Tab-separated table of C-alpha atoms in Angstrom:
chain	number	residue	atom	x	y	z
A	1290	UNK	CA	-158.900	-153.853	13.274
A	1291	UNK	CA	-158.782	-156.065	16.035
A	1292	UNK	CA	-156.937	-153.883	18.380
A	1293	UNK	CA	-159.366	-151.374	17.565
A	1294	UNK	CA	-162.303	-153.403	18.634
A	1295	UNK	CA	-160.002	-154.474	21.882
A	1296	UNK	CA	-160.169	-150.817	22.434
A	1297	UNK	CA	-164.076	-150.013	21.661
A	1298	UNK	CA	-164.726	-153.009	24.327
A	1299	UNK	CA	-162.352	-151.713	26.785
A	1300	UNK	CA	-164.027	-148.395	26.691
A	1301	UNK	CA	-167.781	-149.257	26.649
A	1302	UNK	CA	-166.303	-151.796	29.589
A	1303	UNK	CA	-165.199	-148.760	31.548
A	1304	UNK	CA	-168.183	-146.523	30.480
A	1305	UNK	CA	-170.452	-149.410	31.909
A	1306	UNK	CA	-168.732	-149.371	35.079
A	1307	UNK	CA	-168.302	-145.441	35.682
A	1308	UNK	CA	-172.634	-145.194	35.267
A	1309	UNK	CA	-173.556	-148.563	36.485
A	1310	UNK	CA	-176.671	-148.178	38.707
A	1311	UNK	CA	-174.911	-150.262	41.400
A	1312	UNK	CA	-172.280	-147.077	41.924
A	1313	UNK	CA	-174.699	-144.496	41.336
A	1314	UNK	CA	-177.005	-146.081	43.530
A	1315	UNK	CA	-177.268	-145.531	47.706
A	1316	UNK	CA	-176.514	-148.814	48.961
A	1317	UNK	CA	-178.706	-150.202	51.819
A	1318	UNK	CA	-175.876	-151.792	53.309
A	1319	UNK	CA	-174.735	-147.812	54.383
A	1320	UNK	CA	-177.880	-146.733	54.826
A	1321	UNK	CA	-178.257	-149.389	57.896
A	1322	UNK	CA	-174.440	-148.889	58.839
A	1323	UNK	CA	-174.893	-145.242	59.830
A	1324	UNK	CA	-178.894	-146.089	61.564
A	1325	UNK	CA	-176.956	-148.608	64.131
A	1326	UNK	CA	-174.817	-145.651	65.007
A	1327	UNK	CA	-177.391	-143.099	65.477
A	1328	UNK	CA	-177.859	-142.675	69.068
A	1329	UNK	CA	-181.367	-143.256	70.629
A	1330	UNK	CA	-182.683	-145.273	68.018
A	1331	UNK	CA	-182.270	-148.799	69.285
A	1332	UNK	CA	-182.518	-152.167	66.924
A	1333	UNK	CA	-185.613	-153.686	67.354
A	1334	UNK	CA	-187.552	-150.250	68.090
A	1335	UNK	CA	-190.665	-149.199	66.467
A	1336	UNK	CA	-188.641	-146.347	64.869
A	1337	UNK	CA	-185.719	-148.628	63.992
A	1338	UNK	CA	-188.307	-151.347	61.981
A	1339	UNK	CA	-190.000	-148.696	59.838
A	1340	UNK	CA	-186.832	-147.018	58.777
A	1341	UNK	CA	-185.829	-150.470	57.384
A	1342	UNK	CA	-188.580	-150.599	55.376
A	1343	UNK	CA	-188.351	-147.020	54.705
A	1344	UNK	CA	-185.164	-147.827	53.174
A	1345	UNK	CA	-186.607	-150.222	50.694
A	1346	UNK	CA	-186.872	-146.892	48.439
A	1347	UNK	CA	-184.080	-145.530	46.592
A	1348	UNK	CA	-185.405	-142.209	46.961
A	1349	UNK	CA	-185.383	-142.520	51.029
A	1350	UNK	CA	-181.893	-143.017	51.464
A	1351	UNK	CA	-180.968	-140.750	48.690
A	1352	UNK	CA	-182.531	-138.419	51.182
A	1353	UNK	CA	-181.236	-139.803	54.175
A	1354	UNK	CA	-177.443	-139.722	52.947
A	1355	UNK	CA	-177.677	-136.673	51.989
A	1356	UNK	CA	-177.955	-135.264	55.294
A	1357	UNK	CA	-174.666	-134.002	56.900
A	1358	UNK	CA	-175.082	-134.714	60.708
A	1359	UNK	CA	-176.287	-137.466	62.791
A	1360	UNK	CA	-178.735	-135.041	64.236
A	1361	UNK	CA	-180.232	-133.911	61.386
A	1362	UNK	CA	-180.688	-137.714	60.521
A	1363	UNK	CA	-182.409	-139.027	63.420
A	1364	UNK	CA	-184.749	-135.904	63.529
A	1365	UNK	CA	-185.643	-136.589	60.048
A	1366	UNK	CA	-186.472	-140.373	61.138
A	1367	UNK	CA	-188.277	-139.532	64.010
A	1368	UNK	CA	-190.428	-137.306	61.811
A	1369	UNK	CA	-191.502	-140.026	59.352
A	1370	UNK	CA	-191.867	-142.133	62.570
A	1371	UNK	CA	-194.538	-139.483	63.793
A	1372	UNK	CA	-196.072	-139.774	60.575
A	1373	UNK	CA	-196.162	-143.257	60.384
A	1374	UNK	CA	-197.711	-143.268	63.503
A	1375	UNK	CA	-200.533	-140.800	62.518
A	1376	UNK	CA	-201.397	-142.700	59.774
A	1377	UNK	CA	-201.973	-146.119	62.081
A	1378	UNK	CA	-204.177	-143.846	64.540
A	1379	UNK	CA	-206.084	-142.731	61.518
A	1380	UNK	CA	-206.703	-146.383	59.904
A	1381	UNK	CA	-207.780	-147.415	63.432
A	1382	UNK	CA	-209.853	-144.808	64.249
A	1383	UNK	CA	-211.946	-145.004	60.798
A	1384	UNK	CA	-212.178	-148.675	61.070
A	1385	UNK	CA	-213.612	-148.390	64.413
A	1386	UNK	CA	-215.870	-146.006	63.704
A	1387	UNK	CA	-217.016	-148.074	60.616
A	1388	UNK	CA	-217.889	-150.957	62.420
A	1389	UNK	CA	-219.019	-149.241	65.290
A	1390	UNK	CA	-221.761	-147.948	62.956
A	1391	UNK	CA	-222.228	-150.775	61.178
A	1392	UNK	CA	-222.983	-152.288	64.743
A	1393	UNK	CA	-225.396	-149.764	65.979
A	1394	UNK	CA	-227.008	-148.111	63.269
A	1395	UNK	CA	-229.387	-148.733	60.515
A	1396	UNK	CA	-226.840	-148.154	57.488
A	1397	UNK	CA	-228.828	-149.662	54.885
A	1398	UNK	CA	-227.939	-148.019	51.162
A	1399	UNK	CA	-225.053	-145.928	52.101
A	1400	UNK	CA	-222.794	-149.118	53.395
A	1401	UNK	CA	-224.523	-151.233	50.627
A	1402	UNK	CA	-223.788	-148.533	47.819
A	1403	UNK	CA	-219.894	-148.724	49.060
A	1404	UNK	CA	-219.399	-151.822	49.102
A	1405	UNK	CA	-219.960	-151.341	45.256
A	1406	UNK	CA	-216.337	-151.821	44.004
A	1407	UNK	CA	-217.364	-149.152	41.788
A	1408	UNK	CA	-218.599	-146.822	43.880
A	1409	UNK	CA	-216.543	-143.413	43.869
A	1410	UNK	CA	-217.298	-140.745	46.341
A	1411	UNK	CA	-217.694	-137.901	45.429
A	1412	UNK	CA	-217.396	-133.836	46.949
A	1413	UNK	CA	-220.600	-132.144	47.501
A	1414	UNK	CA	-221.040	-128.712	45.447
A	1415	UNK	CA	-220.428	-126.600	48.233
A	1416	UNK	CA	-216.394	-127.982	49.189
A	1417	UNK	CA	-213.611	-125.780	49.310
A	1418	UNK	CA	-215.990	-122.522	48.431
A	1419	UNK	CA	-216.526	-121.533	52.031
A	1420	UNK	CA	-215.082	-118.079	52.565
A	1421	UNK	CA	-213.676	-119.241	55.728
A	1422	UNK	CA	-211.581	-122.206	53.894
A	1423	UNK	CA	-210.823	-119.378	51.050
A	1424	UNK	CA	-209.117	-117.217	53.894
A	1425	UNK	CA	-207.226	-119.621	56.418
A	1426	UNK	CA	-203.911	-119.034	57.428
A	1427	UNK	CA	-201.857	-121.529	55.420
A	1428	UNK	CA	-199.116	-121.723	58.067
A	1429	UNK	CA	-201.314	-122.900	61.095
A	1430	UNK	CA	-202.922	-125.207	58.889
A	1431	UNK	CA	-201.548	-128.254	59.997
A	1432	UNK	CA	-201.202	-127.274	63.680
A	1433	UNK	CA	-205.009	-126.497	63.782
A	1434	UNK	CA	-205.985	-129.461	61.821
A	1435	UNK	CA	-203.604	-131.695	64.309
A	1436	UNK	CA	-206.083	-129.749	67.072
A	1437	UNK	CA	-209.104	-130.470	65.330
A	1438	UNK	CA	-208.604	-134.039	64.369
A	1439	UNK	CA	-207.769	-134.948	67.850
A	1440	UNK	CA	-210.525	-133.067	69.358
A	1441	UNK	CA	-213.001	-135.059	67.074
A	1442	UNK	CA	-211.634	-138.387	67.878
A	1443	UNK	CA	-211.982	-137.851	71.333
A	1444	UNK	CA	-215.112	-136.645	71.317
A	1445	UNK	CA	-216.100	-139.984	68.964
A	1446	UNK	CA	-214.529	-141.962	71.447
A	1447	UNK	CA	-215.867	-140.182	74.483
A	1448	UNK	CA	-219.394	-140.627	72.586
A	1449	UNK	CA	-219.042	-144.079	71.874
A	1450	UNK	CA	-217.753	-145.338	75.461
A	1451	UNK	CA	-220.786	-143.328	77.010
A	1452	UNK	CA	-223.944	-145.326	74.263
């Protein structure tokens, strides 16, 4: 009996170790071995910092290890980099515009009614049942809405530097 329970213990002992989350798991240590070696992509850089954090999520560097080549890694970085940096450009902008308004026009109710921590905004009737949304070309989408966003903020920022 007790070599039999020897043996139960060894096994679960080895079981344990063959699915432990710590081998099964892509270690950050790699992860940040194989970004000092990518070419272009200095330590310190803007894209080098947000792939660190980036790599805070398991599911990031499952992704990022999976790739074969060093190419195909640092284009994938630079991509989320882009991103990244859309997003920031969007925050800004909207904030700016927010308290540019705030500034220079009479917002009464509408700012008051979201500052409501309740307050959910909601679509008018009429979103998303334009024929012309109904029949856009879902592979320029992005490309035109790139176009379009950065037309509007410049004319924003064109209108505001000219008041």
């Amino acid at each position: 009996m007790k070599e039999e329970i020897h043996s139960l213990i060894e096994i679960i002992s080895r079981k344990d170790t063959a699915t432990s989350p710590l081998v099964d798991d892509p270690s950050i240590d790699k992860c940040m071995d194989i970004l000092s070696n990518l070419p272009d992509i200095p330590e310190g850089s803007g894209i080098y910092n947000c792939t660190v954090n980036m790599f805070l999520k398991k599911g990031v560097r499952q992704e990022f290890l999976k790739m074969t080549t060093n190419e195909a890694q640092k284009s994938w970085l630079e991509y989320n980099y882009e991103l990244y940096l859309k997003e920031i450009d969007i925050v800004l902008s909207t904030m700016a515009i927010h308290n540019y308004i705030r500034k220079k026009c009479n917002v009464g109710d509408a700012f008051r009614t979201a500052k409501n921590e309740e307050y959910i905004p909601s679509a008018g009737s009429d979103v998303g049942t334009s024929s012309r949304t109904n029949s856009m070309d879902v592979e320029n989408v992005e490309e035109q809405s790139d176009i379009y966003w950065m037309r509007l903020r410049d004319m924003i920022a064109n209108d505001i530097c000219n008041a």
